[in-house]
């Protein structure tokens, strides 16, 4: 049955070459416009999500010794951040292996962190967290902390 439709299409294409060419050109142009629009919208949203920054450092003075990880979540986008979640990776200086327990198993969400309140435009919040469970006995103040797998949902 498909071959019948294909045969009819080829006959119409042969008989009405000019008209079909114009229609195909218009459809191709409309498809290109839609693709460019979607691409640009996606880039704009990606830029806005990148405007939400999360930073972490070990600071047992600004935070308590029980929760020494000083995390700053900052919204510099033009939209409200509804949900921001991330992981914290921990490294020994000079090494590239993440020493968070469970991170070596390949689970990127072994240490999921998040803010539970919307973050308004040009607003920041500071949170103190405890050091995640590590694979060995390391001095927490001598480790390098880094944000990974940041996910942002904007309103």
mmCIF file of C-alpha atoms in Angstrom:
data_model
loop_
_atom_site.group_PDB
_atom_site.id
_atom_site.type_symbol
_atom_site.label_atom_id
_atom_site.label_comp_id
_atom_site.label_asym_id
_atom_site.label_seq_id
_atom_site.Cartn_x
_atom_site.Cartn_y
_atom_site.Cartn_z
ATOM 1 C CA UNK A 1 0.000 0.000 0.000
ATOM 2 C CA UNK A 2 2.904 2.302 0.706
ATOM 3 C CA UNK A 3 4.219 1.824 -2.802
ATOM 4 C CA UNK A 4 0.915 3.152 -4.203
ATOM 5 C CA UNK A 5 1.241 6.380 -2.204
ATOM 6 C CA UNK A 6 4.863 6.688 -3.272
ATOM 7 C CA UNK A 7 3.947 6.136 -6.923
ATOM 8 C CA UNK A 8 1.176 8.760 -6.770
ATOM 9 C CA UNK A 9 3.591 11.212 -5.104
ATOM 10 C CA UNK A 10 6.176 10.692 -7.831
ATOM 11 C CA UNK A 11 3.571 11.181 -10.567
ATOM 12 C CA UNK A 12 2.339 14.412 -8.938
ATOM 13 C CA UNK A 13 5.923 15.572 -8.525
ATOM 14 C CA UNK A 14 6.589 14.935 -12.208
ATOM 15 C CA UNK A 15 3.373 16.616 -13.390
ATOM 16 C CA UNK A 16 3.508 19.624 -11.055
ATOM 17 C CA UNK A 17 7.239 20.143 -10.540
ATOM 18 C CA UNK A 18 7.104 23.889 -10.092
ATOM 19 C CA UNK A 19 4.207 23.928 -7.619
ATOM 20 C CA UNK A 20 5.608 21.027 -5.585
ATOM 21 C CA UNK A 21 9.054 22.647 -5.496
ATOM 22 C CA UNK A 22 7.560 25.872 -4.142
ATOM 23 C CA UNK A 23 5.553 23.985 -1.490
ATOM 24 C CA UNK A 24 8.574 21.898 -0.456
ATOM 25 C CA UNK A 25 10.689 25.060 -0.265
ATOM 26 C CA UNK A 26 8.121 26.818 1.928
ATOM 27 C CA UNK A 27 7.813 23.794 4.235
ATOM 28 C CA UNK A 28 11.621 23.528 4.497
ATOM 29 C CA UNK A 29 11.903 27.241 5.290
ATOM 30 C CA UNK A 30 9.203 26.986 7.983
ATOM 31 C CA UNK A 31 10.953 23.956 9.497
ATOM 32 C CA UNK A 32 14.260 25.851 9.557
ATOM 33 C CA UNK A 33 12.629 28.819 11.310
ATOM 34 C CA UNK A 34 11.123 26.515 13.954
ATOM 35 C CA UNK A 35 14.461 24.757 14.545
ATOM 36 C CA UNK A 36 16.332 28.069 14.932
ATOM 37 C CA UNK A 37 13.658 29.388 17.326
ATOM 38 C CA UNK A 38 13.796 26.273 19.517
ATOM 39 C CA UNK A 39 17.613 26.362 19.522
ATOM 40 C CA UNK A 40 17.679 30.029 20.576
ATOM 41 C CA UNK A 41 15.083 29.476 23.302
ATOM 42 C CA UNK A 42 17.112 26.571 24.651
ATOM 43 C CA UNK A 43 20.293 28.686 24.685
ATOM 44 C CA UNK A 44 18.486 31.473 26.571
ATOM 45 C CA UNK A 45 17.215 29.019 29.198
ATOM 46 C CA UNK A 46 20.657 27.443 29.460
ATOM 47 C CA UNK A 47 22.209 30.879 30.063
ATOM 48 C CA UNK A 48 19.610 31.646 32.746
ATOM 49 C CA UNK A 49 20.245 28.314 34.474
ATOM 50 C CA UNK A 50 23.977 29.080 34.400
ATOM 51 C CA UNK A 51 23.202 32.365 36.203
ATOM 52 C CA UNK A 52 22.362 30.339 39.306
ATOM 53 C CA UNK A 53 25.706 29.733 40.992
ATOM 54 C CA UNK A 54 26.490 27.393 43.848
ATOM 55 C CA UNK A 55 29.818 27.571 45.655
ATOM 56 C CA UNK A 56 31.191 25.593 48.577
ATOM 57 C CA UNK A 57 34.156 25.989 50.891
ATOM 58 C CA UNK A 58 35.235 24.575 54.208
ATOM 59 C CA UNK A 59 34.704 27.282 56.825
ATOM 60 C CA UNK A 60 34.223 26.182 60.422
ATOM 61 C CA UNK A 61 34.254 29.824 61.554
ATOM 62 C CA UNK A 62 31.313 31.058 59.452
ATOM 63 C CA UNK A 63 29.569 27.727 60.073
ATOM 64 C CA UNK A 64 29.691 25.483 63.120
ATOM 65 C CA UNK A 65 32.291 22.700 63.483
ATOM 66 C CA UNK A 66 29.445 20.167 63.050
ATOM 67 C CA UNK A 67 28.381 21.719 59.733
ATOM 68 C CA UNK A 68 31.561 23.310 58.352
ATOM 69 C CA UNK A 69 30.681 23.388 54.641
ATOM 70 C CA UNK A 70 29.729 26.953 53.757
ATOM 71 C CA UNK A 71 27.488 26.836 50.667
ATOM 72 C CA UNK A 72 26.336 29.985 48.860
ATOM 73 C CA UNK A 73 23.530 29.722 46.296
ATOM 74 C CA UNK A 74 23.205 32.914 44.254
ATOM 75 C CA UNK A 75 20.537 33.813 41.683
ATOM 76 C CA UNK A 76 21.699 36.446 39.192
ATOM 77 C CA UNK A 77 19.187 35.457 36.503
ATOM 78 C CA UNK A 78 16.027 37.360 35.608
ATOM 79 C CA UNK A 79 13.760 34.538 36.813
ATOM 80 C CA UNK A 80 12.930 32.917 40.142
ATOM 81 C CA UNK A 81 14.807 29.693 40.857
ATOM 82 C CA UNK A 82 12.137 27.235 41.970
ATOM 83 C CA UNK A 83 14.428 24.307 42.682
ATOM 84 C CA UNK A 84 18.216 24.086 42.857
ATOM 85 C CA UNK A 85 19.997 20.839 43.655
ATOM 86 C CA UNK A 86 23.603 19.749 43.428
ATOM 87 C CA UNK A 87 26.244 17.351 44.658
ATOM 88 C CA UNK A 88 29.409 18.026 46.548
ATOM 89 C CA UNK A 89 32.581 16.345 45.378
ATOM 90 C CA UNK A 90 35.531 16.103 47.741
ATOM 91 C CA UNK A 91 39.146 15.702 46.654
ATOM 92 C CA UNK A 92 42.518 15.455 48.304
ATOM 93 C CA UNK A 93 44.858 18.155 47.015
ATOM 94 C CA UNK A 94 46.845 16.815 44.087
ATOM 95 C CA UNK A 95 44.468 13.894 43.435
ATOM 96 C CA UNK A 96 41.588 13.512 40.987
ATOM 97 C CA UNK A 97 39.547 10.831 42.767
ATOM 98 C CA UNK A 98 36.373 11.887 44.552
ATOM 99 C CA UNK A 99 36.663 10.652 48.154
ATOM 100 C CA UNK A 100 32.934 10.828 48.938
ATOM 101 C CA UNK A 101 31.710 7.383 49.953
ATOM 102 C CA UNK A 102 29.520 5.927 47.200
ATOM 103 C CA UNK A 103 30.770 8.316 44.514
ATOM 104 C CA UNK A 104 33.121 5.691 43.066
ATOM 105 C CA UNK A 105 30.142 3.420 42.395
ATOM 106 C CA UNK A 106 29.033 5.752 39.644
ATOM 107 C CA UNK A 107 25.988 7.219 41.403
ATOM 108 C CA UNK A 108 26.096 10.931 40.493
ATOM 109 C CA UNK A 109 23.509 11.675 43.183
ATOM 110 C CA UNK A 110 25.375 10.048 46.059
ATOM 111 C CA UNK A 111 25.286 13.369 47.946
ATOM 112 C CA UNK A 112 22.159 15.240 46.832
ATOM 113 C CA UNK A 113 21.813 18.732 48.267
ATOM 114 C CA UNK A 114 19.084 21.266 47.520
ATOM 115 C CA UNK A 115 17.436 24.467 48.630
ATOM 116 C CA UNK A 116 13.811 23.997 49.568
ATOM 117 C CA UNK A 117 12.596 27.560 49.070
ATOM 118 C CA UNK A 118 12.375 29.577 45.840
ATOM 119 C CA UNK A 119 15.288 31.909 45.259
ATOM 120 C CA UNK A 120 14.133 35.309 44.028
ATOM 121 C CA UNK A 121 15.831 37.390 41.361
ATOM 122 C CA UNK A 122 19.167 38.839 42.556
ATOM 123 C CA UNK A 123 19.013 36.929 45.838
ATOM 124 C CA UNK A 124 21.396 34.580 47.582
ATOM 125 C CA UNK A 125 21.155 32.150 50.427
ATOM 126 C CA UNK A 126 23.872 30.731 52.651
ATOM 127 C CA UNK A 127 23.586 27.236 54.076
ATOM 128 C CA UNK A 128 25.916 25.205 56.263
ATOM 129 C CA UNK A 129 26.217 21.445 55.720
ATOM 130 C CA UNK A 130 28.154 18.662 57.350
ATOM 131 C CA UNK A 131 30.989 17.005 55.467
ATOM 132 C CA UNK A 132 29.709 13.999 53.470
ATOM 133 C CA UNK A 133 30.794 10.507 54.487
ATOM 134 C CA UNK A 134 34.280 9.947 53.080
ATOM 135 C CA UNK A 135 36.035 6.794 51.887
ATOM 136 C CA UNK A 136 38.912 7.194 54.329
ATOM 137 C CA UNK A 137 40.084 9.124 57.350
ATOM 138 C CA UNK A 138 40.966 12.527 55.945
ATOM 139 C CA UNK A 139 41.217 15.849 57.715
ATOM 140 C CA UNK A 140 38.142 17.740 56.350
ATOM 141 C CA UNK A 141 39.870 21.117 56.497
ATOM 142 C CA UNK A 142 42.660 19.797 54.232
ATOM 143 C CA UNK A 143 40.330 18.695 51.412
ATOM 144 C CA UNK A 144 39.111 20.454 48.277
ATOM 145 C CA UNK A 145 35.321 20.776 47.917
ATOM 146 C CA UNK A 146 33.603 21.281 44.581
ATOM 147 C CA UNK A 147 30.000 21.572 43.341
ATOM 148 C CA UNK A 148 28.940 19.020 40.723
ATOM 149 C CA UNK A 149 25.776 17.987 38.860
ATOM 150 C CA UNK A 150 23.955 21.265 39.447
ATOM 151 C CA UNK A 151 20.328 21.162 38.304
ATOM 152 C CA UNK A 152 18.147 24.271 38.213
ATOM 153 C CA UNK A 153 14.420 24.638 37.665
ATOM 154 C CA UNK A 154 13.268 28.186 36.908
ATOM 155 C CA UNK A 155 9.801 29.706 37.074
#
